[in-house]
mmCIF file of C-alpha atoms and ligand atoms in Angstrom:
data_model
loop_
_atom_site.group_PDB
_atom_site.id
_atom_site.type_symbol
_atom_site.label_atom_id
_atom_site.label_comp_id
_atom_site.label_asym_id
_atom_site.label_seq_id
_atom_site.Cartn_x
_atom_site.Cartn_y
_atom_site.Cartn_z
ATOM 1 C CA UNK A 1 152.239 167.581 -47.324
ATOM 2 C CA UNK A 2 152.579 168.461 -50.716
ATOM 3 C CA UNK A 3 154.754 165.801 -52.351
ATOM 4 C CA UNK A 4 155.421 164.305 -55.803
ATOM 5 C CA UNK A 5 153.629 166.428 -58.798
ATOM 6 C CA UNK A 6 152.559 163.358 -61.229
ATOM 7 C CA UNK A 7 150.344 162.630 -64.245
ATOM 8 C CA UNK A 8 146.956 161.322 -63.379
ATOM 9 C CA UNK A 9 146.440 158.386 -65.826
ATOM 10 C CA UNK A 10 142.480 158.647 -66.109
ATOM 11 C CA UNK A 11 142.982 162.547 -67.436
ATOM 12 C CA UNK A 12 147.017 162.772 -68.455
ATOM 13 C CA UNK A 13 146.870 166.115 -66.448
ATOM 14 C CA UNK A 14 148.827 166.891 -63.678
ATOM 15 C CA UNK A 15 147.885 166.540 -60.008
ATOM 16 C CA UNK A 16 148.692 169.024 -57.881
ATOM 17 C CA UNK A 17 150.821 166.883 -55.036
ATOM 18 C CA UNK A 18 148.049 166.909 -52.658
ATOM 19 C CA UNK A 19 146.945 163.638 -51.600
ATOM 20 C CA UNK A 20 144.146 162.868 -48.891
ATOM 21 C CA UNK A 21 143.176 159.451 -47.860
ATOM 22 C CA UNK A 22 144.248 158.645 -51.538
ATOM 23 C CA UNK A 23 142.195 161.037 -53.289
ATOM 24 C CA UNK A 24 144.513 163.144 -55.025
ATOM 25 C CA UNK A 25 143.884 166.489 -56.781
ATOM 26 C CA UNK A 26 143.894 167.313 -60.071
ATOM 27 C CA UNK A 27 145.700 170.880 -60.934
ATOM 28 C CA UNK A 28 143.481 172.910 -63.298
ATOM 29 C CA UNK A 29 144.728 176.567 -63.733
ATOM 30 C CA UNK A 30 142.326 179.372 -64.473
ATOM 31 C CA UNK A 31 141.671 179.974 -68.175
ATOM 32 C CA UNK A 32 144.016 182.189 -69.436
ATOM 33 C CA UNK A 33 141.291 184.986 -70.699
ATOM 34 C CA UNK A 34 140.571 185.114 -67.163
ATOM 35 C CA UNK A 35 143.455 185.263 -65.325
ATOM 36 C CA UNK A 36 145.193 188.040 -67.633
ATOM 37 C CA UNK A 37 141.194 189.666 -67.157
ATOM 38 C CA UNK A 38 141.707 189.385 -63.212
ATOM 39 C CA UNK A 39 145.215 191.372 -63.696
ATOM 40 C CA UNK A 40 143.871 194.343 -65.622
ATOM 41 C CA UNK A 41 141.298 194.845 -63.273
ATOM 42 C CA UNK A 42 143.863 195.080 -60.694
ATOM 43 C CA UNK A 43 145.687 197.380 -63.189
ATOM 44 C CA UNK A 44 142.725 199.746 -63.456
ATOM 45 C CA UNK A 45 142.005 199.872 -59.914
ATOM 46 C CA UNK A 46 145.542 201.486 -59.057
ATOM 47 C CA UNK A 47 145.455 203.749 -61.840
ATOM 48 C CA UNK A 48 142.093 204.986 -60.528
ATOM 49 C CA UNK A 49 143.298 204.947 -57.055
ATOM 50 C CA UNK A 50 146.003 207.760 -58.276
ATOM 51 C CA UNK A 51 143.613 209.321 -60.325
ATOM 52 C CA UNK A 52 140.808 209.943 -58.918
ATOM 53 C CA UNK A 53 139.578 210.187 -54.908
ATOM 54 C CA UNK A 54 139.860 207.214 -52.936
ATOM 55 C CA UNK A 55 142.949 207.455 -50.644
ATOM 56 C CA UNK A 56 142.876 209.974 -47.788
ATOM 57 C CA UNK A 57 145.774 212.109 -49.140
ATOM 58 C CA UNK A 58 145.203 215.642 -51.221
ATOM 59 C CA UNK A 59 142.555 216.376 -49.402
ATOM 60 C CA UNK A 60 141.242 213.222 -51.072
ATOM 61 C CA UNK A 61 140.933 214.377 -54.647
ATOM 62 C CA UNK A 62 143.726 212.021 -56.643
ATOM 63 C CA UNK A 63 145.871 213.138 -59.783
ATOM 64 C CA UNK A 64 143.123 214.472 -61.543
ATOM 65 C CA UNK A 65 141.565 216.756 -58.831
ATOM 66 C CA UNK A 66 138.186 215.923 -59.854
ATOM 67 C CA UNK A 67 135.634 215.323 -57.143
ATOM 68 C CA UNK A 68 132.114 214.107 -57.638
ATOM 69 C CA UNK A 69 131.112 217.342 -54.973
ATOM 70 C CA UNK A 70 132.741 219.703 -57.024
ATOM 71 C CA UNK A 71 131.220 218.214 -60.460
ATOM 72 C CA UNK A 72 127.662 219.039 -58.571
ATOM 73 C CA UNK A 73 128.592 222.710 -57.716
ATOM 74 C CA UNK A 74 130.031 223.063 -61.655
ATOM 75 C CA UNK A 75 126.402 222.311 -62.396
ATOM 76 C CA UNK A 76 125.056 223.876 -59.862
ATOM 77 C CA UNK A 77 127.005 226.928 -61.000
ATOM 78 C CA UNK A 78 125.709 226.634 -64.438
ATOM 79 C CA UNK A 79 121.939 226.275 -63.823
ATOM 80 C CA UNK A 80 122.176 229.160 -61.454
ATOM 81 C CA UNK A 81 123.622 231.001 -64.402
ATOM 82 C CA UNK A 82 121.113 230.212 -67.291
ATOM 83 C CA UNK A 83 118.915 230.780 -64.330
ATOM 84 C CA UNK A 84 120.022 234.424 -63.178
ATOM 85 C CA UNK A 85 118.451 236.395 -66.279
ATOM 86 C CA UNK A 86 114.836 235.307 -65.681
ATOM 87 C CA UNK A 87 115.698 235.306 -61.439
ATOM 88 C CA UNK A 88 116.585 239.099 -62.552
ATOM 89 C CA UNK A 89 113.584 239.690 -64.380
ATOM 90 C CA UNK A 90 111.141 238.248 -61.699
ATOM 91 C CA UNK A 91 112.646 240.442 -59.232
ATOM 92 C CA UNK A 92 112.388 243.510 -61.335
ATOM 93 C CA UNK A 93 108.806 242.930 -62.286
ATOM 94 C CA UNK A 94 105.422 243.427 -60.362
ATOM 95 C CA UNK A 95 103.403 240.595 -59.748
ATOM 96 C CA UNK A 96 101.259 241.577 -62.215
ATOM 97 C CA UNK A 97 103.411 242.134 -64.463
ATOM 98 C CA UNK A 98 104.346 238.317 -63.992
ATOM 99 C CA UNK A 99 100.989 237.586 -64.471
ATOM 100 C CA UNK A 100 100.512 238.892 -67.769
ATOM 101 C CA UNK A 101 104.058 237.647 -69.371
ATOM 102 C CA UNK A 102 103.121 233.605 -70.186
ATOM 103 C CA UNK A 103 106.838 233.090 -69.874
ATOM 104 C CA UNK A 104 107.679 234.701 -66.312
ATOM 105 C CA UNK A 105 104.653 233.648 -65.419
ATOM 106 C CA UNK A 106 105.021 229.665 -66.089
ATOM 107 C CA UNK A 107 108.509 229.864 -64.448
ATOM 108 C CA UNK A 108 107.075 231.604 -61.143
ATOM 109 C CA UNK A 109 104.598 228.522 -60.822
ATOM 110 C CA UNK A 110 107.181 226.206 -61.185
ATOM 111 C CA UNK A 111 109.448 228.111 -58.784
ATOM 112 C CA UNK A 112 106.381 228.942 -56.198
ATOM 113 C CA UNK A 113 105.368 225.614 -56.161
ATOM 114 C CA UNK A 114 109.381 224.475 -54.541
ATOM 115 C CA UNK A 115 109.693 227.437 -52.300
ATOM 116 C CA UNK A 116 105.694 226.727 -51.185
ATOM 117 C CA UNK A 117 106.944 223.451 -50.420
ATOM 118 C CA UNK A 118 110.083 224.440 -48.193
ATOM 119 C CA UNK A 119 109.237 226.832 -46.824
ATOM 120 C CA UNK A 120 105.128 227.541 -45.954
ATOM 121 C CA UNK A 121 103.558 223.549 -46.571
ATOM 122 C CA UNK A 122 104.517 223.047 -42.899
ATOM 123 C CA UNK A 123 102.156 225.013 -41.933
ATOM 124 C CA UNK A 124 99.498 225.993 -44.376
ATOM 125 C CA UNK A 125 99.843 222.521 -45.638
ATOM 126 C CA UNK A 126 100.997 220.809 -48.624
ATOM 127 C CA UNK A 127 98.845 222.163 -51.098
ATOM 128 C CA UNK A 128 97.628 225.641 -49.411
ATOM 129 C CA UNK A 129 95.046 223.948 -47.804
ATOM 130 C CA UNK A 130 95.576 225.127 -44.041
ATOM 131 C CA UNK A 131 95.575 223.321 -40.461
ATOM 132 C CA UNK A 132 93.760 223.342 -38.195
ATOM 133 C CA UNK A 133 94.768 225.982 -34.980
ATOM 134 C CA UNK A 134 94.457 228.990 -37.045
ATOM 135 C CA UNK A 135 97.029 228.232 -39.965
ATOM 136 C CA UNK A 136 94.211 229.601 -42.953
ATOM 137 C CA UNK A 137 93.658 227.816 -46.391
ATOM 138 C CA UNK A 138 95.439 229.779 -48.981
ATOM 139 C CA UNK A 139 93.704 227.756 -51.461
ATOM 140 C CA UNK A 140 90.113 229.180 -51.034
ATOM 141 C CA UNK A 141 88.553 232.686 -51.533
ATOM 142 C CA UNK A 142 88.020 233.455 -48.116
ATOM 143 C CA UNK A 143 90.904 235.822 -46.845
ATOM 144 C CA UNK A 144 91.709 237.143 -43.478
ATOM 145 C CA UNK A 145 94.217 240.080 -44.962
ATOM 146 C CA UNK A 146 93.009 239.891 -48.221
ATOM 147 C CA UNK A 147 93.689 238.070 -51.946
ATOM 148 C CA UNK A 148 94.749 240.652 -54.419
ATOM 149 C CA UNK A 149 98.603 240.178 -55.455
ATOM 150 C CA UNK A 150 99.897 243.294 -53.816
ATOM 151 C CA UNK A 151 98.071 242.188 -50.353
ATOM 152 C CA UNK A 152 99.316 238.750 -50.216
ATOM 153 C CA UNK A 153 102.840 240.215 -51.590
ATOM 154 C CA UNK A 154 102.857 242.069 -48.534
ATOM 155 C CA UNK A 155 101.152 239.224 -45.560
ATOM 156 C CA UNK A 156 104.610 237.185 -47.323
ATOM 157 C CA UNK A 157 107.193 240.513 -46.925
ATOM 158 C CA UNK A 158 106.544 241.174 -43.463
ATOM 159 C CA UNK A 159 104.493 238.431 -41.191
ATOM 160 C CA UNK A 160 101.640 239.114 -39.170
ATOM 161 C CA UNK A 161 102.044 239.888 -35.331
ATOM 162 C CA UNK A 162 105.780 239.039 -35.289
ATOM 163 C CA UNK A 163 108.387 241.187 -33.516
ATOM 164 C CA UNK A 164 110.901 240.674 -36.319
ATOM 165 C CA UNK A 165 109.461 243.324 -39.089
ATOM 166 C CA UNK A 166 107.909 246.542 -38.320
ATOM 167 C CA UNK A 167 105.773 246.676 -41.132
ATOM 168 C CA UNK A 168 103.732 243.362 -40.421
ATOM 169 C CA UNK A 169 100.450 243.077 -40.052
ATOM 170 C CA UNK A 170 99.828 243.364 -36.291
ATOM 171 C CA UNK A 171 96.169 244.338 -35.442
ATOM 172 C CA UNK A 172 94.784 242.243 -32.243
ATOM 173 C CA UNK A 173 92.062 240.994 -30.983
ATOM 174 C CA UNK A 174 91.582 242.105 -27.109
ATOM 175 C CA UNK A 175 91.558 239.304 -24.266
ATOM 176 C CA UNK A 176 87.524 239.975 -23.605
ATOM 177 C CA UNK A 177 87.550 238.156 -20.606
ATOM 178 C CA UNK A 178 91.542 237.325 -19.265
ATOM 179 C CA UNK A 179 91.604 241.214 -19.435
ATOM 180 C CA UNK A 180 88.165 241.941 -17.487
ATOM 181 C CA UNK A 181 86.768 243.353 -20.592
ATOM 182 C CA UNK A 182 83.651 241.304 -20.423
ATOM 183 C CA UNK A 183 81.638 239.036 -17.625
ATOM 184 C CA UNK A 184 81.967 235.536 -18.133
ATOM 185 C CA UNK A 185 78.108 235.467 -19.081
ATOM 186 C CA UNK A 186 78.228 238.185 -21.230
ATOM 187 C CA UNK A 187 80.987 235.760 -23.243
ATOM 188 C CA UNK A 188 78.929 233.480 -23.214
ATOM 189 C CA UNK A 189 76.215 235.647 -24.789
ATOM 190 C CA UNK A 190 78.185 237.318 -27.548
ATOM 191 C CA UNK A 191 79.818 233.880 -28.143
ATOM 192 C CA UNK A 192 75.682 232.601 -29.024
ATOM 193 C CA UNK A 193 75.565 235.894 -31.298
ATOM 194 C CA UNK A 194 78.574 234.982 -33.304
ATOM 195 C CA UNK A 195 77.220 231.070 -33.054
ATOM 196 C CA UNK A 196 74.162 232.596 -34.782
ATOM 197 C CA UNK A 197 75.887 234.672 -37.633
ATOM 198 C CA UNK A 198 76.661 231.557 -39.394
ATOM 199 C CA UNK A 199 73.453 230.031 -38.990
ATOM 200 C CA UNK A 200 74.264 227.515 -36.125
ATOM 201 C CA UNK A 201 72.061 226.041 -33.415
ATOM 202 C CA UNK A 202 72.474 228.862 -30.967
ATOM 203 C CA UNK A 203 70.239 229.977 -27.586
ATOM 204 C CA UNK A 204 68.296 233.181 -29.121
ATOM 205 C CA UNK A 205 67.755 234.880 -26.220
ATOM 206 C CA UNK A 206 71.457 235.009 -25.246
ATOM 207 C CA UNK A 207 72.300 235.590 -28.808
ATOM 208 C CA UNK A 208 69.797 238.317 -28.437
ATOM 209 C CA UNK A 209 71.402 239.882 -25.595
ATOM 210 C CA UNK A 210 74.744 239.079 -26.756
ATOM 211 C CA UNK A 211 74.116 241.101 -30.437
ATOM 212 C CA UNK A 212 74.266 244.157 -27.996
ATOM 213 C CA UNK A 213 77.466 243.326 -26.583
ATOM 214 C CA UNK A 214 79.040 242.472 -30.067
ATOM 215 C CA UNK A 215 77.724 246.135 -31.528
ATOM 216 C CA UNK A 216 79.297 247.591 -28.571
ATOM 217 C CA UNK A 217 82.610 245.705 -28.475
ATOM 218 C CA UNK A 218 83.179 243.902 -31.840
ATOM 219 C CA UNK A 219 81.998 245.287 -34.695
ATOM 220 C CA UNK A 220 84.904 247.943 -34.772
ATOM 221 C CA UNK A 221 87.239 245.267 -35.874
ATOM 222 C CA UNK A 222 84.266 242.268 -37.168
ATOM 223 C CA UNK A 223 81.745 244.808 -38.877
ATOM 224 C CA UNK A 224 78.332 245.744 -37.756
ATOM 225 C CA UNK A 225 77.055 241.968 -39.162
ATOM 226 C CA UNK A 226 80.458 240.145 -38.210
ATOM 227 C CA UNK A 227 80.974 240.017 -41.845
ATOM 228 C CA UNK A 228 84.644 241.085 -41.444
ATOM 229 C CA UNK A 229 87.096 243.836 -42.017
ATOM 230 C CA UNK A 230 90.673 243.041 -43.769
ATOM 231 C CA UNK A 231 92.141 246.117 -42.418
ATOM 232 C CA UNK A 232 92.081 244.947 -39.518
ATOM 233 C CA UNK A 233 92.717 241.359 -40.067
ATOM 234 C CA UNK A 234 89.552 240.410 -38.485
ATOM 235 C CA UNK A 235 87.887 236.995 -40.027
ATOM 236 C CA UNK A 236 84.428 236.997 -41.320
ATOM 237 C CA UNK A 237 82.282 235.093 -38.809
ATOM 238 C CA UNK A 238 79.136 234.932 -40.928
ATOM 239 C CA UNK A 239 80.771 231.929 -42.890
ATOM 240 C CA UNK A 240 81.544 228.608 -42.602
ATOM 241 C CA UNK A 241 85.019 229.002 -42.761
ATOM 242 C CA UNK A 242 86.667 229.130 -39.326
ATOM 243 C CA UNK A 243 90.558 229.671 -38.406
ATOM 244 C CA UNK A 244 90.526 228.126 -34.816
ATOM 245 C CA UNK A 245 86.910 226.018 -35.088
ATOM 246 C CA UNK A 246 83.380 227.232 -34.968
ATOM 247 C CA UNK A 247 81.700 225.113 -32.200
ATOM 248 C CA UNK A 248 81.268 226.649 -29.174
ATOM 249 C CA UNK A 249 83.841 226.086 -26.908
ATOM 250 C CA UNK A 250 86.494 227.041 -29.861
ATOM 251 C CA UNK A 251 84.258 230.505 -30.377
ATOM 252 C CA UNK A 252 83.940 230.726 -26.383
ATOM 253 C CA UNK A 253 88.333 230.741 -26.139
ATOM 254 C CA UNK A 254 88.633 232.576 -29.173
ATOM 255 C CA UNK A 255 86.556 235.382 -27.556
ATOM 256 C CA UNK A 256 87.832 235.353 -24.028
ATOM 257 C CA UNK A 257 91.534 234.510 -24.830
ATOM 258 C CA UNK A 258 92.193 236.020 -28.366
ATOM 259 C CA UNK A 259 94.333 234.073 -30.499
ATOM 260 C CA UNK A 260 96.787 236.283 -32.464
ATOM 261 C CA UNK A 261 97.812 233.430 -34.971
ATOM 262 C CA UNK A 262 101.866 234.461 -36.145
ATOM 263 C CA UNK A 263 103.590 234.388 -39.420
ATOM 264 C CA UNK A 264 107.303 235.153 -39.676
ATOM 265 C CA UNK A 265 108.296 237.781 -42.635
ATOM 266 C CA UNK A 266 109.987 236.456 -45.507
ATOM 267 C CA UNK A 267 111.701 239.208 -46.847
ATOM 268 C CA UNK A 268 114.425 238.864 -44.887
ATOM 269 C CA UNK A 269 114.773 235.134 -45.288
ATOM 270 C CA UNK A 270 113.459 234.751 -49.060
ATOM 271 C CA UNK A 271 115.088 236.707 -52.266
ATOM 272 C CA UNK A 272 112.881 239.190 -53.587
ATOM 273 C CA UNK A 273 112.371 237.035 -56.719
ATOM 274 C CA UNK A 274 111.094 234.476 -54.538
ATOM 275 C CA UNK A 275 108.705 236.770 -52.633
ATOM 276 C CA UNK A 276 107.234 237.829 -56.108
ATOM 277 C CA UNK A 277 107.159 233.036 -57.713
ATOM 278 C CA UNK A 278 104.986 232.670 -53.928
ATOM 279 C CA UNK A 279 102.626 235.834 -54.403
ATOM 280 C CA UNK A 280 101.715 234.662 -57.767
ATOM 281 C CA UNK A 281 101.674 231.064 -56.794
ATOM 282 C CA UNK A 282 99.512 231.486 -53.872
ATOM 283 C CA UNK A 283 97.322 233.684 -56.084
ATOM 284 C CA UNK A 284 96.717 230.974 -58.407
ATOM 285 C CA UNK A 285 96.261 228.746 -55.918
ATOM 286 C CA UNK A 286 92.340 229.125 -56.614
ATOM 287 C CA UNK A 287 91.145 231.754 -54.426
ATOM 288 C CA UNK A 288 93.279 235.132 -55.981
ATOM 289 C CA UNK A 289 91.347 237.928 -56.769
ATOM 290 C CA UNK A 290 91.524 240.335 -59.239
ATOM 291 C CA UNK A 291 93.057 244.165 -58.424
HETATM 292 C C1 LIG B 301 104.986 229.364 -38.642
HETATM 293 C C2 LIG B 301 103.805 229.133 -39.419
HETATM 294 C C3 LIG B 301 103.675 229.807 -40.761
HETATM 295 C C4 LIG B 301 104.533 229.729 -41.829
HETATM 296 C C5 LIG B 301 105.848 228.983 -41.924
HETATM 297 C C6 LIG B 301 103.900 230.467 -42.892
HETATM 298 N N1 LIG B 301 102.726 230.997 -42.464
HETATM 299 FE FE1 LIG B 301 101.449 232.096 -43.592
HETATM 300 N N2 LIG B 301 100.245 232.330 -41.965
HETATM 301 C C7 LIG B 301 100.427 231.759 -40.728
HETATM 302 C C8 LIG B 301 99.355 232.146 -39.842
HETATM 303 C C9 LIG B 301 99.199 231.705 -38.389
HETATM 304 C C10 LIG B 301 98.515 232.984 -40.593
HETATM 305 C C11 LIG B 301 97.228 233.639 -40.108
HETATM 306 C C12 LIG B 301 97.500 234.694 -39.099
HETATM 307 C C13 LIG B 301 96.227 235.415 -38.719
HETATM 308 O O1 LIG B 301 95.849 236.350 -39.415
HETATM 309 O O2 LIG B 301 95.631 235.010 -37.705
HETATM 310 C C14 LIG B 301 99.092 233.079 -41.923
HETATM 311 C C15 LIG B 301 98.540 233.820 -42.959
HETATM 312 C C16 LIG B 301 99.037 233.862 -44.254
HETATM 313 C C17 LIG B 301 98.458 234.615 -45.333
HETATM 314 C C18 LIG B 301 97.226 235.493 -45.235
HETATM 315 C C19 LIG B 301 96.022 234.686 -45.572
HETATM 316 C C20 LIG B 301 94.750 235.496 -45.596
HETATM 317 O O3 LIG B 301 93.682 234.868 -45.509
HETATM 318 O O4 LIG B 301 94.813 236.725 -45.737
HETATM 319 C C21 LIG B 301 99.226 234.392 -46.450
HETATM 320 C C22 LIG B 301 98.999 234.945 -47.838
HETATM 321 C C23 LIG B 301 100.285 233.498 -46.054
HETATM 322 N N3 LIG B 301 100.149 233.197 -44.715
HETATM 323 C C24 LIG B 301 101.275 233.040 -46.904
HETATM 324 C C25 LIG B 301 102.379 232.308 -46.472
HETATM 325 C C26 LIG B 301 103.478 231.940 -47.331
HETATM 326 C C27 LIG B 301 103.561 232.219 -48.825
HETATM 327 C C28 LIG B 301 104.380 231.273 -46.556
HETATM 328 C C29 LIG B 301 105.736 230.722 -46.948
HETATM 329 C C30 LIG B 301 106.690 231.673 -47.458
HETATM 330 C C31 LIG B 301 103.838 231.212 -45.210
HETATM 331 N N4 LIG B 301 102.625 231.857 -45.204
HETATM 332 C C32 LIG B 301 104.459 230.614 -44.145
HETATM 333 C C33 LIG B 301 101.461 230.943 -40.375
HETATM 334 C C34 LIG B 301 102.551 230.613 -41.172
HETATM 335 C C1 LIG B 302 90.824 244.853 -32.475
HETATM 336 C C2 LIG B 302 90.030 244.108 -33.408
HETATM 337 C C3 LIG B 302 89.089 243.022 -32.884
HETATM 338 C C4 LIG B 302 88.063 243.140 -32.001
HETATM 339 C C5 LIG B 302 87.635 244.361 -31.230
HETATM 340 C C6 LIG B 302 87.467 241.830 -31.921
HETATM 341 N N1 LIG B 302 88.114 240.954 -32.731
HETATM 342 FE FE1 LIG B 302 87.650 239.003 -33.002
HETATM 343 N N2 LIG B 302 89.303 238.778 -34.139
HETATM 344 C C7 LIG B 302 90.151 239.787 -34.511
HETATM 345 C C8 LIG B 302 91.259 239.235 -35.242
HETATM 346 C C9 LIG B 302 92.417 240.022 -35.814
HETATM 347 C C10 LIG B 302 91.033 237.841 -35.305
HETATM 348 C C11 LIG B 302 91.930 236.832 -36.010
HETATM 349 C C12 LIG B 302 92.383 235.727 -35.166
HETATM 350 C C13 LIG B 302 93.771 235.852 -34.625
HETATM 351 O O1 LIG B 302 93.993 236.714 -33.762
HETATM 352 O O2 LIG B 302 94.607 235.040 -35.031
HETATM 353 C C14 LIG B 302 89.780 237.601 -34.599
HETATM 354 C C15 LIG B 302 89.219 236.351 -34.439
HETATM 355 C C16 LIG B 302 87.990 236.121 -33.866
HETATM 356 C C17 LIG B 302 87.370 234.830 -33.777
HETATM 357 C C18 LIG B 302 87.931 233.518 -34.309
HETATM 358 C C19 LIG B 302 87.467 233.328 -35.732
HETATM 359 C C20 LIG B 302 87.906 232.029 -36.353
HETATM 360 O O3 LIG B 302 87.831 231.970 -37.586
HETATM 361 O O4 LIG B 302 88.279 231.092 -35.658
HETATM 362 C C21 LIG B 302 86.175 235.005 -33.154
HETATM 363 C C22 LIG B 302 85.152 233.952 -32.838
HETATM 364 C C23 LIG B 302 86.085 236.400 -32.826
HETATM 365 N N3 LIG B 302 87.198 237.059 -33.275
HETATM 366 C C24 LIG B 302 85.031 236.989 -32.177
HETATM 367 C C25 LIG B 302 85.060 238.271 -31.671
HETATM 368 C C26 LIG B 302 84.070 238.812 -30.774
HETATM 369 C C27 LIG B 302 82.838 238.081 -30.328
HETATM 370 C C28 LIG B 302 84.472 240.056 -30.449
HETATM 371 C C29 LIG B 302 83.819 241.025 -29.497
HETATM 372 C C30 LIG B 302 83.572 240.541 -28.157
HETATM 373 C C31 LIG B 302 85.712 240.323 -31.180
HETATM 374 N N4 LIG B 302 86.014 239.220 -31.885
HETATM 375 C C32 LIG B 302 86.379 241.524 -31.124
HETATM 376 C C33 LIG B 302 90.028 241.128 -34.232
HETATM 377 C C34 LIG B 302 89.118 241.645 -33.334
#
């Protein structure tokens, strides 16, 4: 097809030689600034294919060995290292003591807040502020094991009623009626006793009879008014704060069943430094009482 090159005599350029149904083509190259554009691009992209990582050879790093995963641990190296004196200094310190220096202090809020998030917001929640099924607010002042630094310090070492740390908390509440401990109506007595601690709607003569049973059987752990005992873990029940739900039928399983909510340690799983950002985090999370 392509034939005689001639001068078109409308323009005075060339044609190109093409010719369709007598149409014929006119040639117009590429602007010069463009073309000799299009060929340093091409330059660049082979120099940059040599230098740097692109072909599956060198274990993919080019000339230059520079990888975009190893400029991320160089940095990563660094901020650990302008990091590791006050990482040092939070491990060495008492929570208290973090409390009192503004500096250690700021950076243990900061670093509570991340570690809160990764590794406890699933199930306290986001913010501290519990689920329901037993998984308590750390954001209010009620507390099952108690609020001052050194107590929640240890509730984050070791756990509570996990077989992984010897030292957790482990105190449990008895099966009152899986275990035969107590007749299904004298449950459902105690259960109206506990109903009526907290001021609910409750039957008063069972909750009558039922104060007897709870003397006898509860208040060891709950206190003589069911107002609690954080030695032994046991949750106030004259509030209106409730771990696994305060209408009857939650009160009812809670009694005959016992619960025995778990919390892994962290001090196997969390630097020391970290243990000591959460305790003062969680402390300042608005319910953190004073030693
Ligand atoms: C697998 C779920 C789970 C995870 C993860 C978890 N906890 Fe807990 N935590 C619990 C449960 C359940 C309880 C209550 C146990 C009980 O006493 O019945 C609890 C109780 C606590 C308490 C005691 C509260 C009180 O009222 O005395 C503190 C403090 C606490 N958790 C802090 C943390 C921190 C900090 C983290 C993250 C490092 C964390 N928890 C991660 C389940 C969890
Ligand atoms: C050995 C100590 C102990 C004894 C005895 C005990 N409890 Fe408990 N109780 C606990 C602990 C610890 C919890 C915390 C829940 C858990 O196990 O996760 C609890 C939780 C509860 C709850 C759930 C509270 C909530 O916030 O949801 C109720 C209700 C309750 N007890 C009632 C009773 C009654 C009624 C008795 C007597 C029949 C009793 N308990 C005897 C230790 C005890």
């Amino acid at each position: 097809m392509p034939t005689k090159i001639e001068k078109d005599a409308v323009s005075g350029r060339d044609t190109t030689g093409h010719e369709w149904d007598g149409i014929k083509e006119l040639n117009t190259p590429l602007p010069r600034w463009w073309l000799y554009t299009f060929y340093a691009t091409i330059v660049f992209a082979l120099v940059w294919v040599v230098l740097y990582p692109a072909l599956p050879i060198r274990g993919a790093t080019g000339l230059t060995g520079w990888t975009a995963r190893g400029a991320i641990v160089g940095e990563m190296a660094e901020r650990a290292n302008q990091q590791a004196p006050m990482l040092d200094a939070l491990r060495a310190a008492t929570p208290q003591q973090i409390l009192a220096d503004a500096n250690l202090r700021g950076f243990a809020l900061a670093g509570g807040r991340m570690a809160f998030a990764n590794n406890c917001a699933g199930c306290h929640g986001a913010g501290g502020q519990g689920a329901p099924g037993g998984f308590p607010s750390l954001a209010d002042d009620d507390w099952v094991w108690g609020g001052k630094l050194e107590e929640i310090r240890h509730t984050i070492r070791h756990g509570i009623r996990n077989t992984e740390d010897e030292a957790a908390r482990a105190t449990m509440m008895p099966r009152f009626l899986a275990d035969g401990l107590l007749k299904p109506a004298q449950v459902n007595d105690v259960a109206e006793h506990v109903l009526s601690l907290s001021g609910r709607a409750a039957d008063q003569a069972a909750a009558a009879r039922g104060a007897a049973v709870f003397a006898e059987n509860c208040a060891s752990c709950h206190g003589e008014a069911g107002r609690g005992n954080r030695e032994m873990g046991a949750p106030d029940l004259g509030d209106q704060v409730w771990l696994y739900g305060g209408d009857k039928a939650a009160v009812v399983h809670s009694i005959a069943y016992s619960r025995a909510g778990v919390m892994p340690s962290w001090n196997t799983r969390l630097d020391p430094a970290v243990v000591n950002m959460l305790t003062v985090y969680v402390h300042a999370l608005g319910g953190g009482e004073a030693e």
